[in-house]
Tab-separated table of C-alpha atoms in Angstrom:
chain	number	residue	atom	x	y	z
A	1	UNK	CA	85.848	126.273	111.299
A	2	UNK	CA	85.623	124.020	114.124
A	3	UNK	CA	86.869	124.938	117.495
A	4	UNK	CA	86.740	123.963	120.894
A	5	UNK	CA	87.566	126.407	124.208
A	6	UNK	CA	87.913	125.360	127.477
A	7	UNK	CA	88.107	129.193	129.193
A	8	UNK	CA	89.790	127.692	132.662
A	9	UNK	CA	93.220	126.974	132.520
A	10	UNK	CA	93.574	125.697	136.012
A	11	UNK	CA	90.343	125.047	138.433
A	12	UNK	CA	90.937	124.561	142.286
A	13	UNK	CA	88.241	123.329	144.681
A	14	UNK	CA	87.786	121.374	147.887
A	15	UNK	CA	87.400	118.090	148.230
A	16	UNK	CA	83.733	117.720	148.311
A	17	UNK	CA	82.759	120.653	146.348
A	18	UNK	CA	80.855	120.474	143.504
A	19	UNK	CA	83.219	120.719	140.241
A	20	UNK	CA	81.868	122.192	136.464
A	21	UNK	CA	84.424	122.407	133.940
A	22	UNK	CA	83.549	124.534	130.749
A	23	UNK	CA	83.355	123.461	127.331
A	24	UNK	CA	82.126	125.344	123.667
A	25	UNK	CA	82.713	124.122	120.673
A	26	UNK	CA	82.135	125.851	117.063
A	27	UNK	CA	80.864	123.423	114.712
A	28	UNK	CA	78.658	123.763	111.660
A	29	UNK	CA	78.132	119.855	111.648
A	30	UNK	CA	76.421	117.102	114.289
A	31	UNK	CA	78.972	117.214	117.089
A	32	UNK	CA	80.167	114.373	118.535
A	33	UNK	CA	81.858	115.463	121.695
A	34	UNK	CA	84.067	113.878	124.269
A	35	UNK	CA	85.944	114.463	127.061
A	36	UNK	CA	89.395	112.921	128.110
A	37	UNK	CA	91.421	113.159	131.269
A	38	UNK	CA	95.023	112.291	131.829
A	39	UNK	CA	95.972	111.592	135.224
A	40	UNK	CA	99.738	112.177	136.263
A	41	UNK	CA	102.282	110.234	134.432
A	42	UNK	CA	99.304	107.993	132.842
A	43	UNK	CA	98.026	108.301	129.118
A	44	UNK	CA	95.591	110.256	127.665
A	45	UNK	CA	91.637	107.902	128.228
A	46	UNK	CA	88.488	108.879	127.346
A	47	UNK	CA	86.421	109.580	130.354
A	48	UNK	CA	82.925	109.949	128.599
A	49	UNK	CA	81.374	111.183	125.289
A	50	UNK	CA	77.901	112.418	124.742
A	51	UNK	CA	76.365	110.188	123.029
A	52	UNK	CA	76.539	107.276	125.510
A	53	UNK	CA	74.855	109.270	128.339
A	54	UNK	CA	76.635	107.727	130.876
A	55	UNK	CA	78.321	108.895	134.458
A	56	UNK	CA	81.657	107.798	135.207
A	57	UNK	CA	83.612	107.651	137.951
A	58	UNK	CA	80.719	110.841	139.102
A	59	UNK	CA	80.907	112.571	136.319
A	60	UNK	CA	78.275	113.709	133.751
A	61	UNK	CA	78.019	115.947	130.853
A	62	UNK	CA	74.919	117.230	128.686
A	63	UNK	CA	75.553	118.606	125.369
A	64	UNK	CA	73.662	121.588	125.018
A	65	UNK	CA	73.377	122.761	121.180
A	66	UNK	CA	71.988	125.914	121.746
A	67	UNK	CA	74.621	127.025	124.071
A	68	UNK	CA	77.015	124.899	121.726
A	69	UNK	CA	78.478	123.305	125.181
A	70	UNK	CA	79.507	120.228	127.204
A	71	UNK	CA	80.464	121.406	130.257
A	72	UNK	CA	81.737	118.524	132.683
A	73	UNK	CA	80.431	117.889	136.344
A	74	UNK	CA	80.312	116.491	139.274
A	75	UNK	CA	78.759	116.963	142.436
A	76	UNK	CA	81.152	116.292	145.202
A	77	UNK	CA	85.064	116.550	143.855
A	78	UNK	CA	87.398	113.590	145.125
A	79	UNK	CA	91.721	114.267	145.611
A	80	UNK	CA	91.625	111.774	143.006
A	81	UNK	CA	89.704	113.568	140.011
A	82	UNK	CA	92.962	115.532	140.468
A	83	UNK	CA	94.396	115.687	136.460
A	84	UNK	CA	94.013	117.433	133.552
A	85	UNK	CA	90.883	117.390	131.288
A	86	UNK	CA	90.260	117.773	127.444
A	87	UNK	CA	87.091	118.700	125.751
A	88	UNK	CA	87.350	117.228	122.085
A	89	UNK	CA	85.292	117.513	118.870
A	90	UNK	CA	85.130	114.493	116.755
A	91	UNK	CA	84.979	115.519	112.889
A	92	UNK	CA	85.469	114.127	109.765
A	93	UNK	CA	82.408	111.440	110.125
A	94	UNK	CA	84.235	107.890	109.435
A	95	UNK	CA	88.252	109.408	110.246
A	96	UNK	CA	87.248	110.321	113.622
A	97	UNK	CA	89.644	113.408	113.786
A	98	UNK	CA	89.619	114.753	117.025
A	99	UNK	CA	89.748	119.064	117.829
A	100	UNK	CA	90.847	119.369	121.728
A	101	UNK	CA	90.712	122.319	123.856
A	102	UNK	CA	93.185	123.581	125.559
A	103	UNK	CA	92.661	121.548	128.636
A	104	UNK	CA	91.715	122.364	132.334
A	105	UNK	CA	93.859	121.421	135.491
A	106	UNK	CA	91.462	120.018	138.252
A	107	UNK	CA	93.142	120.238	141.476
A	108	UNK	CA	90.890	118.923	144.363
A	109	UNK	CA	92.593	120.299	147.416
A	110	UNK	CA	92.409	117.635	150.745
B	1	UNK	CA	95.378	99.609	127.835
B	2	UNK	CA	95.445	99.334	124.355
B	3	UNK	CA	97.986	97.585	122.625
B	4	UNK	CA	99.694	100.745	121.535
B	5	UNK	CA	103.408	101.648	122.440
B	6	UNK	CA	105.678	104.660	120.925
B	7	UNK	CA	108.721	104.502	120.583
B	8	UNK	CA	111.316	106.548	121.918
B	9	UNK	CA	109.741	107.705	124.797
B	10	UNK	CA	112.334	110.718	124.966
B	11	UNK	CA	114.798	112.217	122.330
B	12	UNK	CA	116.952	114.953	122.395
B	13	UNK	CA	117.782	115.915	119.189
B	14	UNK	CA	120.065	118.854	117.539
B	15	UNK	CA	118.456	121.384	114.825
B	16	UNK	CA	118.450	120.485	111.341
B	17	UNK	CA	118.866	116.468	112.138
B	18	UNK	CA	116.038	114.317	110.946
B	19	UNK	CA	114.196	111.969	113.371
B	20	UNK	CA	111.932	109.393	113.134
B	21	UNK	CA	109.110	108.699	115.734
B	22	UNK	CA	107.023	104.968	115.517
B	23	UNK	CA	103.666	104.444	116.888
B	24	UNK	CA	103.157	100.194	116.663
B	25	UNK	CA	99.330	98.326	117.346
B	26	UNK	CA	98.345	95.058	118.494
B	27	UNK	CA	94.676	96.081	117.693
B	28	UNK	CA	94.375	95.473	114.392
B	29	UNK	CA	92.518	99.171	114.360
B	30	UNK	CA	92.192	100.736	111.014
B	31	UNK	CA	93.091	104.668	112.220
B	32	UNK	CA	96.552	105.803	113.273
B	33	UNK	CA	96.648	109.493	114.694
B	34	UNK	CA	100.088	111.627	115.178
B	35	UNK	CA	99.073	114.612	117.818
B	36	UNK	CA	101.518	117.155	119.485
B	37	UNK	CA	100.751	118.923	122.676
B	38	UNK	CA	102.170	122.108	123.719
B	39	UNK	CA	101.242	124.091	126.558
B	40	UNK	CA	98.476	126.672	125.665
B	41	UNK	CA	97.118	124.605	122.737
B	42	UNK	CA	95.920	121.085	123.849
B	43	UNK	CA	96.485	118.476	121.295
B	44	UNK	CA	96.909	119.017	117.939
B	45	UNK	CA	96.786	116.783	114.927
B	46	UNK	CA	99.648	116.294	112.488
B	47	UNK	CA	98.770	113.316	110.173
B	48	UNK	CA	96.328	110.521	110.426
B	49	UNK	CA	96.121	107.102	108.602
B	50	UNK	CA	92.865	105.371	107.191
B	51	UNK	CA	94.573	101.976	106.087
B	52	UNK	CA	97.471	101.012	104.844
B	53	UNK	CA	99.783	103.703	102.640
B	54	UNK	CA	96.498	105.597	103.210
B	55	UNK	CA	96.990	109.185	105.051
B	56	UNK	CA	95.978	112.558	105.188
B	57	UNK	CA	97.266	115.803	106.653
B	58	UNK	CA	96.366	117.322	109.698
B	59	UNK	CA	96.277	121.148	111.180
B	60	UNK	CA	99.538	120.848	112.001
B	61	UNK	CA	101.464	119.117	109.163
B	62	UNK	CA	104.427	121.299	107.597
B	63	UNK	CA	107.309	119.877	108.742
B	64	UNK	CA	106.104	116.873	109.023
B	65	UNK	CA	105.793	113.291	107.053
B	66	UNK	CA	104.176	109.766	108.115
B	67	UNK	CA	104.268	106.544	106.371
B	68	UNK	CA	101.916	103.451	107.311
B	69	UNK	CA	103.526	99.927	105.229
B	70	UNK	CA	101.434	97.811	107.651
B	71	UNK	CA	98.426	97.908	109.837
B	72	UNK	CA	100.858	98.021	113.075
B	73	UNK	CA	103.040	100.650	112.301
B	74	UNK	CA	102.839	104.361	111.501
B	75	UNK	CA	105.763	106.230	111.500
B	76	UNK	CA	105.914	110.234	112.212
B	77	UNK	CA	109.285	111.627	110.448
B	78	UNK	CA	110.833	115.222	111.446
B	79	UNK	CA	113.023	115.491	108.136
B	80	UNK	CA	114.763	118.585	109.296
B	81	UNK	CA	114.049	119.244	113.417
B	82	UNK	CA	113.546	123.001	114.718
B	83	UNK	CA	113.582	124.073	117.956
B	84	UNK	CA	109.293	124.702	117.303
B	85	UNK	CA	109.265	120.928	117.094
B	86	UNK	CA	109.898	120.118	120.620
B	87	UNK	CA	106.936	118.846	122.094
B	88	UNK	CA	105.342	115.858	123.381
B	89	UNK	CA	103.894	113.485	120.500
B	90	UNK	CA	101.113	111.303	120.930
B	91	UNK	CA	99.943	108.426	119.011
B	92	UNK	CA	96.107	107.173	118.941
B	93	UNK	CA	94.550	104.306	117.539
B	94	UNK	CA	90.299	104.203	117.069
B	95	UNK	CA	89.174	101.212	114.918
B	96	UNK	CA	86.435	103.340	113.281
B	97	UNK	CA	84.517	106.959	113.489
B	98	UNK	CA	83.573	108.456	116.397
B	99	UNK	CA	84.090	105.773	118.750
B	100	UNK	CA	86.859	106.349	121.333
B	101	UNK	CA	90.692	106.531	120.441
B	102	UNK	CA	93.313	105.034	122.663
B	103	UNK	CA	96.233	107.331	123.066
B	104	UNK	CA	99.864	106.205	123.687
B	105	UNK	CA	102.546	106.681	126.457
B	106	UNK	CA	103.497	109.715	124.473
B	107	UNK	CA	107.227	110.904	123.215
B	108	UNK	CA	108.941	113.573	124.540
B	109	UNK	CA	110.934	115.295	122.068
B	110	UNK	CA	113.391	118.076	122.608
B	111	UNK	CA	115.541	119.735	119.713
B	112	UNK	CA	118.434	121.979	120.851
């Protein structure tokens, strides 16, 4: 069955520090993988998914199929990267169901 | 942001009482998503829609009913509320597979 762990409940760093937030997933398929952030008292928004290969706002992730992860990162951690973050698994090919992790709370201290 | 609002955005409800959630779309987008998110588990989906009067049942379904009449509207009914249904309830809208889904303000519903 498909799954998707994010082993850090809560991850506190610096300001300036270099951040890595974990992802595996468990999925027999292709993944399609994303991750979404949700800044206080703002909606859930995608912040990137693998298969555009972009950076935003810092922050990259490589999806790694034979470590089945997506860990997040950034080099240098900003006060406002403060929020929480979801790993998700799309499945279901055309439905584009979505499996989320259990999140991560960044806190970037000043 | 998407054209996507939910609406209540908070309920307090009593056990046993049914209630009745709406997620409406400006976007014309063919997929309407219910998710719940609880502490410990993320989000978690409950129904989802694939056109009109067209849906399907999610990992979290029992308790749970949707109906989608139009393209705008998809509705996320609680036909008998327990105290395991208190949770925040989000709404999403993609406009086909795996591309991104735009998530709504969210509901936050408690049953006493």
């Amino acid at each position: 069955a498909q799954r998707v762990t994010q082993p850090e409940k809560l991850l506190s760093v610096f300001k300036g520090a270099p951040v890595e937030l974990k992802c595996n997933y468990s999925y027999s398929g292709s993944p399609e993988l994303f991750w979404y952030v949700q800044y206080s008292r703002q909606r859930l928004q995608l912040l990137l998914r693998h298969i555009s290969r972009e950076s935003i706002k810092g922050f990259t992730a490589d999806l790694n199929k034979g470590e089945t992860s997506f860990h997040l990162k950034k080099p240098f951690a900003q006060e406002e990267d403060s929020a929480m973050y979801y790993c998700a698994l799309g499945y279901g090919g055309a439905t584009n169901k979505l499996i989320f992790g259990t999140g991560t709370l960044l806190a970037v201290q000043p | 942001d998407a054209g996507i609002t939910q609406s209540p955005r908070h309920k307090v409800t009593e056990t046993g009482t049914p209630v009745t959630l709406r997620c409406h779309q400006t976007e014309n987008h063919r997929y309407m998503y219910w998710y719940r998110q609880d502490p410990g588990h993320g989000l978690r989906l409950i129904h989802y829609s694939y056109g009109v009067k067209d849906t399907d049942k999610g990992e979290v379904s029992d308790g749970y009913s949707v109906s989608r009449s139009k393209t705008e509207d998809f509705l996320l009914t609680l036909e008998s509320a327990t105290s395991s249904q208190t949770s925040v309830y989000f709404c999403a809208i993609s406009p086909q597979g795996n591309t991104e889904a735009f998530f709504g303000q969210g509901t936050r519903l408690t049953v006493v």
